[in-house]
C-alpha positions as a LaTeX table, in Angstrom:
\begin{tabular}{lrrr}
\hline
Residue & $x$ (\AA) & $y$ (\AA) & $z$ (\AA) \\
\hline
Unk1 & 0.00 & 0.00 & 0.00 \\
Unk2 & 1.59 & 3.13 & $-0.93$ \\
Unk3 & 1.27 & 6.41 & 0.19 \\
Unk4 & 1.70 & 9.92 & $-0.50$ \\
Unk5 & 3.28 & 13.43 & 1.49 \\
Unk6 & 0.91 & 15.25 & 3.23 \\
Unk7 & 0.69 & 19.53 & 1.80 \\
Unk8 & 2.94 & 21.36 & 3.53 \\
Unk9 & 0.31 & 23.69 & 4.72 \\
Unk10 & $-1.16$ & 20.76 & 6.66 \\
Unk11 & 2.96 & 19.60 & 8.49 \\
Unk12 & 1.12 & 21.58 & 11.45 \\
Unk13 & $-1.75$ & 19.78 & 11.85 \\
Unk14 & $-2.71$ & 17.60 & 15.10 \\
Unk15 & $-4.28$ & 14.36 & 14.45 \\
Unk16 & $-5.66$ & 12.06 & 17.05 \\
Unk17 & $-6.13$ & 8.10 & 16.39 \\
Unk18 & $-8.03$ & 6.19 & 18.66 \\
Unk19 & $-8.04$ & 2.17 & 18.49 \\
Unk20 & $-8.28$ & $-0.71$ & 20.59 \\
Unk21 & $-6.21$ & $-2.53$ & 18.52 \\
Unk22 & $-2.29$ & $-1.78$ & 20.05 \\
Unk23 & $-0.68$ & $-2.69$ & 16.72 \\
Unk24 & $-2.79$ & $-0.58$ & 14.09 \\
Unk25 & $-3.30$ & 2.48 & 16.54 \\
Unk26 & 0.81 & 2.59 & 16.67 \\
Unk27 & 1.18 & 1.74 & 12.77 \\
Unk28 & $-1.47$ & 4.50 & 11.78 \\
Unk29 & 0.78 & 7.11 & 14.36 \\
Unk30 & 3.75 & 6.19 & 12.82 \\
Unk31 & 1.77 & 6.29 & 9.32 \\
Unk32 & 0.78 & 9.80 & 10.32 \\
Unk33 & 3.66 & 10.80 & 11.69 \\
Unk34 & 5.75 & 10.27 & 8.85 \\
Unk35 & 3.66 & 12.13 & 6.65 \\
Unk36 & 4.94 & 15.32 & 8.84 \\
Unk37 & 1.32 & 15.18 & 10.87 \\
Unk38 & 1.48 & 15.90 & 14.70 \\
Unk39 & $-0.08$ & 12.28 & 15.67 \\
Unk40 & $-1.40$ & 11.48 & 19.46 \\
Unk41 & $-3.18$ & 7.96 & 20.01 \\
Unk42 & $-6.02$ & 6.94 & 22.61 \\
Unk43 & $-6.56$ & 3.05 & 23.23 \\
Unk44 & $-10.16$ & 3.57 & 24.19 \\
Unk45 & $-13.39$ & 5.65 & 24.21 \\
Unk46 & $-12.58$ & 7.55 & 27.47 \\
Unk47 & $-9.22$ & 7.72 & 26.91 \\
Unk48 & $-10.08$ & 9.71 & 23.67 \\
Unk49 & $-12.39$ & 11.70 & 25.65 \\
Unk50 & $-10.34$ & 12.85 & 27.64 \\
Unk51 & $-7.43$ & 13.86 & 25.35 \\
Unk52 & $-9.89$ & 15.92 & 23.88 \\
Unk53 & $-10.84$ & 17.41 & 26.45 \\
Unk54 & $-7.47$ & 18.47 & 27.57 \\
Unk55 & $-5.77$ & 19.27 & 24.31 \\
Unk56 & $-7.02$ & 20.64 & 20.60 \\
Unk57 & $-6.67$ & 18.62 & 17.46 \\
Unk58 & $-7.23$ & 19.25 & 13.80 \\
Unk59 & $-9.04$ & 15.82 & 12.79 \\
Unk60 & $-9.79$ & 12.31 & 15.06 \\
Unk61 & $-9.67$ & 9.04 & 12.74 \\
Unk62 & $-11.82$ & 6.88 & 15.11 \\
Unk63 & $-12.82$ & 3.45 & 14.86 \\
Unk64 & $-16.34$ & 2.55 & 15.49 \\
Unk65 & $-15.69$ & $-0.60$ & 17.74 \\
Unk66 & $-14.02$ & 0.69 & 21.04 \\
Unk67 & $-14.20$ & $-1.63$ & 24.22 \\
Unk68 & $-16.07$ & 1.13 & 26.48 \\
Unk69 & $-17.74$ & 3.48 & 24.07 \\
Unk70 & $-18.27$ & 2.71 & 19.90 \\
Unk71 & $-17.48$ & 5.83 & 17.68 \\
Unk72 & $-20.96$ & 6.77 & 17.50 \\
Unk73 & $-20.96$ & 7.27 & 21.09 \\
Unk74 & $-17.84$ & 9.40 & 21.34 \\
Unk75 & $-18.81$ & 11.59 & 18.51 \\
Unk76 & $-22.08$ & 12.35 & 19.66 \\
Unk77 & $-21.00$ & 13.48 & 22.94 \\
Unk78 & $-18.33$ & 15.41 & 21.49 \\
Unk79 & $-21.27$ & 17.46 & 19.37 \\
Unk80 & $-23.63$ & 17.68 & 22.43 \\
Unk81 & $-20.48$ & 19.36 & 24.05 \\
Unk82 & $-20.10$ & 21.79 & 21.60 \\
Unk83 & $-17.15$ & 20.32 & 19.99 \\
Unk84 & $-16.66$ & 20.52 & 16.58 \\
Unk85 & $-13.39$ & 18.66 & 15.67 \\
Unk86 & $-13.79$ & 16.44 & 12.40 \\
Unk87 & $-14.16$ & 13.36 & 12.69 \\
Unk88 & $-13.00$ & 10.38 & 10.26 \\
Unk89 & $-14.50$ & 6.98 & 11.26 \\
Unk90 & $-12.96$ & 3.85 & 10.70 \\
Unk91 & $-15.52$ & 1.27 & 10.13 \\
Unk92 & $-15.90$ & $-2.28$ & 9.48 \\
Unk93 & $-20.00$ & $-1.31$ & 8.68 \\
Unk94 & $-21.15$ & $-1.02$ & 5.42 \\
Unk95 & $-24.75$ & $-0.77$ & 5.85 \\
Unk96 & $-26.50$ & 2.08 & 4.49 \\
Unk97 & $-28.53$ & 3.17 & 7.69 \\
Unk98 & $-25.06$ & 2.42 & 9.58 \\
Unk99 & $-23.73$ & 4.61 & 7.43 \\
Unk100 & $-26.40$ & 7.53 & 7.57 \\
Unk101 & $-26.83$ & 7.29 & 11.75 \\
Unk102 & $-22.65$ & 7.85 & 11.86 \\
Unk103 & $-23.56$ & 11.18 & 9.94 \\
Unk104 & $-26.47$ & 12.23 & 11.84 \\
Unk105 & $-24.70$ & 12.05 & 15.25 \\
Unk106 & $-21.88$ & 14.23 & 13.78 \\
Unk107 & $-19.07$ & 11.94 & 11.59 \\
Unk108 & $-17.77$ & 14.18 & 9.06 \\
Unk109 & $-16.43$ & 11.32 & 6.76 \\
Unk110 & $-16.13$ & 7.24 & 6.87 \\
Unk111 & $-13.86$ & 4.76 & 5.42 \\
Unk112 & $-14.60$ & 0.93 & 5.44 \\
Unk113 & $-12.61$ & $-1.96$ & 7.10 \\
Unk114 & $-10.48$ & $-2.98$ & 4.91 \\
Unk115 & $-9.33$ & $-0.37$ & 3.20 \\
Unk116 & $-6.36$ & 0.80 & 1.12 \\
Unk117 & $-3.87$ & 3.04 & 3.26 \\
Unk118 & $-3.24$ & 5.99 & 0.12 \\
Unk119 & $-7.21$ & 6.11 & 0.71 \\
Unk120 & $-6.86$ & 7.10 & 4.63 \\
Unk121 & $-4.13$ & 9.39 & 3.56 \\
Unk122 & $-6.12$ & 10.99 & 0.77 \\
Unk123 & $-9.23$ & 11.37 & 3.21 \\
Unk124 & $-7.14$ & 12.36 & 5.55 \\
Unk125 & $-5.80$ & 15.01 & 3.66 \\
Unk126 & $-8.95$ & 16.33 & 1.91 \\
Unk127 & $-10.15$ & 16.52 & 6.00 \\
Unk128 & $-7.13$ & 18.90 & 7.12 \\
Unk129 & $-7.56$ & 21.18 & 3.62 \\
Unk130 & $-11.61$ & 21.13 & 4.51 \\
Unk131 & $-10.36$ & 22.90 & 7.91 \\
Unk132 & $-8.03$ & 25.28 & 6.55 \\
Unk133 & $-11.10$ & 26.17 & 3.84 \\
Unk134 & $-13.13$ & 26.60 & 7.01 \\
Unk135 & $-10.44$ & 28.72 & 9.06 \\
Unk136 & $-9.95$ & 31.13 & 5.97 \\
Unk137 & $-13.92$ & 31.80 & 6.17 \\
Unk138 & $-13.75$ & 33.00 & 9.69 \\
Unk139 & $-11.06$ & 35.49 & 9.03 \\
Unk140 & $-14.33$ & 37.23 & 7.99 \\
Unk141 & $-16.94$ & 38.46 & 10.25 \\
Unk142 & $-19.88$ & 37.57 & 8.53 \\
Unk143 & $-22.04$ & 36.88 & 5.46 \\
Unk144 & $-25.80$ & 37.94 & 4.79 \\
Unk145 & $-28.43$ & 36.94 & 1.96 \\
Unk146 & $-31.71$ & 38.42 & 1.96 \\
Unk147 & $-33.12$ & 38.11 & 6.21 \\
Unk148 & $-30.68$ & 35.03 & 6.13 \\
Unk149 & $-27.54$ & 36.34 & 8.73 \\
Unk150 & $-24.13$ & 33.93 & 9.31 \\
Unk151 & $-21.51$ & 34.91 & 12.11 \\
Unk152 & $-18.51$ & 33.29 & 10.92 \\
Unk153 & $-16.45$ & 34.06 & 14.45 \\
Unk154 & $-19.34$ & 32.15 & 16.37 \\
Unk155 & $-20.71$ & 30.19 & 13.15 \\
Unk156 & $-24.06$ & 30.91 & 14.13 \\
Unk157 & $-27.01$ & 31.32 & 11.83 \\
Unk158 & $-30.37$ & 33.34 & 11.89 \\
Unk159 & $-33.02$ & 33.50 & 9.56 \\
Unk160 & $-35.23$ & 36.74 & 10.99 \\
Unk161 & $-35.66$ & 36.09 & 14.33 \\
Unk162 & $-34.62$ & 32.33 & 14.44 \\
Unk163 & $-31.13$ & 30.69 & 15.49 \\
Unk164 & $-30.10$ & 28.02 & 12.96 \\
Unk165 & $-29.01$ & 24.65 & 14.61 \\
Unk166 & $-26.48$ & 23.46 & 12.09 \\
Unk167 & $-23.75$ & 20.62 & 12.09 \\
Unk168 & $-20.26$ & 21.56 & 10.91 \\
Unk169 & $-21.06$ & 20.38 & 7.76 \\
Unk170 & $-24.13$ & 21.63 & 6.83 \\
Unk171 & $-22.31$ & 25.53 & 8.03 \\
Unk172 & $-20.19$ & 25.02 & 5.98 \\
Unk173 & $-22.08$ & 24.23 & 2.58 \\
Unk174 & $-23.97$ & 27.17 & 3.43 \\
Unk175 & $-21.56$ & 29.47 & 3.89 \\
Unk176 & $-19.83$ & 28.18 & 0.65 \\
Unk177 & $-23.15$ & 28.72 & $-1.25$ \\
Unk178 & $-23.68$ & 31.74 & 0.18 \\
Unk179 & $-20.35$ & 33.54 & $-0.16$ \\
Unk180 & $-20.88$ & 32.64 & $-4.44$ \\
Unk181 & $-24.46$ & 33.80 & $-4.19$ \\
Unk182 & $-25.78$ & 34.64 & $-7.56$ \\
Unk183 & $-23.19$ & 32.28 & $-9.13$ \\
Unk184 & $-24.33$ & 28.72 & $-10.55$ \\
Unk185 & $-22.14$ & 26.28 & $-8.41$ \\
Unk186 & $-21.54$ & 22.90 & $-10.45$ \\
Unk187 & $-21.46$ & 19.75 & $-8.17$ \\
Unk188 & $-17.48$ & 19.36 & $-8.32$ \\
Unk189 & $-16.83$ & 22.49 & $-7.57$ \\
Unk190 & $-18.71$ & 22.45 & $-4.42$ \\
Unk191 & $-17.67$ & 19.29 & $-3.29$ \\
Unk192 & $-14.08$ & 20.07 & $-3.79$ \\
Unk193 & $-15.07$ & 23.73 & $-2.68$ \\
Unk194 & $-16.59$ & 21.96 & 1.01 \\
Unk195 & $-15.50$ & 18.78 & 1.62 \\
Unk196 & $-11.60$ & 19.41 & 0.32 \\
Unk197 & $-9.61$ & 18.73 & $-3.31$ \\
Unk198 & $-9.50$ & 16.31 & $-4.62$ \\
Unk199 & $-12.44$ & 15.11 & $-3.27$ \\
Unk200 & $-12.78$ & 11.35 & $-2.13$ \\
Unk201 & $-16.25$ & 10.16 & $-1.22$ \\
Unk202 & $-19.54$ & 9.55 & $-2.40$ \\
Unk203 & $-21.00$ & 12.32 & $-4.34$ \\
Unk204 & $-24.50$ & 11.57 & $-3.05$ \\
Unk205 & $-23.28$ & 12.94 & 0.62 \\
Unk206 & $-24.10$ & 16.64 & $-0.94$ \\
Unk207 & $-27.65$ & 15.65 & $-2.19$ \\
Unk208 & $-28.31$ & 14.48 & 1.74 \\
Unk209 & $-26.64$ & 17.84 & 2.73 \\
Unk210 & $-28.49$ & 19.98 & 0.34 \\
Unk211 & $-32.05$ & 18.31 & 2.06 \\
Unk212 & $-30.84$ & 18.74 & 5.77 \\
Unk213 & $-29.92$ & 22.46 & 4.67 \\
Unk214 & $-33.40$ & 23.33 & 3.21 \\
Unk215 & $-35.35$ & 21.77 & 6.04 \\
Unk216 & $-34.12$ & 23.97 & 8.26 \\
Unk217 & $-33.49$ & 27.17 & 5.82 \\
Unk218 & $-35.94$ & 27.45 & 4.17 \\
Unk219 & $-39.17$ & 29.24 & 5.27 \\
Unk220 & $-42.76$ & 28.45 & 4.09 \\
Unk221 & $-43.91$ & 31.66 & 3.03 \\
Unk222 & $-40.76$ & 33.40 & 2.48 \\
Unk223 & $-38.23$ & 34.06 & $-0.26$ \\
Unk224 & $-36.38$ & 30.65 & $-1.62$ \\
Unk225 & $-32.62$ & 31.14 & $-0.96$ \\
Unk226 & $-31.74$ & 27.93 & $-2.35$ \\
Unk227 & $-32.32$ & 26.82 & $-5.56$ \\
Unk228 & $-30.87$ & 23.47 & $-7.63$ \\
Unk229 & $-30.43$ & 24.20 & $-11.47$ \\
Unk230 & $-30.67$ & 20.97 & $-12.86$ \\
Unk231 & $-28.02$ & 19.03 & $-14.84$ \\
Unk232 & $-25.25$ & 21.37 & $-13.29$ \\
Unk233 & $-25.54$ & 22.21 & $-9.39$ \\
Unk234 & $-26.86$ & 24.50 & $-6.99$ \\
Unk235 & $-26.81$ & 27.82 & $-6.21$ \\
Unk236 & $-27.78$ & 30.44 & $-3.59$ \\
Unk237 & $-29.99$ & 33.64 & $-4.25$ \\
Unk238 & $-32.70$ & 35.67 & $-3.59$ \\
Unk239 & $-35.71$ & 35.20 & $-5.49$ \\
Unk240 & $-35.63$ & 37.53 & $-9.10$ \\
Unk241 & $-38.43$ & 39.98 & $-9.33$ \\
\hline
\end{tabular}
């Protein structure tokens, strides 16, 4: 399995691996650690907890199978706490409705048991650029379309009078949309735009985005803000008169 260097811009980055397994958590730190990443491992659920607790990282690549708490577990309390470090699961589940509970309760991306190692790094990677795309839209204050308002220091939205409740992810592809309002975004572009380039995944993950986001957006009775131009992408707007 071969393997690739990580960008420079991501040498920085702090990456916690947590595994029961003694041999693959300390090959996938070495892996890491190699690839110029600053790596930290956690043999367990509360161990993990705990380190992140204490300390700040970048991206966790967490296996779902722990002995005291499974990756769902961990994650969720990490989102009920507020905390919005990515998370990259390690799985050996390859049902659909495994998959789609791991992104409800807050995983940001999965990769399933077996799997190739220049496909951890390359999800790996795309994870760390996704943060630094995130970091470079708080260095501004905020963004505003129509009564639709987003902080980008406390990543809050409000739609008139309402607070938003949005995951990481679905900020994000809002603020993305948003920030190119009144331009046509195609599909690559705002995969590669949100979840990082090149981007590794399944394609379909921005359809299930794109629903979350308009549940809670969108207003019955007020102005569409965003609108799907078929054959190409999406795009955010306020209604032509």
């Amino acid at each position: 399995m071969g393997s690739s260097a990580v960008d420079a811009s991501s040498s920085r980055s702090r990456v916690l691996v947590v595994d029961d397994d003694p041999e693959l958590l300390q090959f996938l730190q070495d892996e890491f650690s190699q690839q110029g990443l600053n790596c930290s491992g956690a043999i367990c659920g509360g161990d993990a907890l705990l380190k992140l607790r204490q300390e700040s990282f970048d991206l966790v690549v967490l296996d779902w199978a722990l002995p005291d708490f499974d990756g769902t577990e961990i994650c969720q309390r990490l989102r009920s706490s507020g905390d919005t470090t990515p998370v990259l699961m390690l799985t050996a589940h390859d049902d659909i409705d495994d998959r789609v509970q791991a992104l409800d309760l807050g995983v940001d991306d999965y990769l399933t048991k077996p799997f190739e190692l220049k496909e951890l790094h390359a999800r790996v990677r795309a994870r760390l650029r996704r943060g630094q795309f995130a970091s470079s839209e708080r260095a501004r204050d905020s963004l505003s379309l129509g009564d639709l308002q987003i902080d980008l220091i406390e990543r809050r939205v409000q739609r008139e009078d309402k607070i938003l409740s949005l995951s990481q992810r679905e900020f994000d592809l809002l603020t993305y949309l948003v920030k190119h309002n009144n331009e046509v975004q195609t599909r690559q572009q705002i995969l590669e735009g949100v979840w990082g380039k090149p981007f590794v995944g399944d394609p379909n993950s921005l359809d299930v985005y794109m629903g979350y986001l308009r549940k809670k957006v969108e207003v019955k009775g007020e102005q569409q803000l965003l609108h799907t131009v078929r054959g190409v992408g999406f795009m955010a707007r306020l209604p032509q008169v």
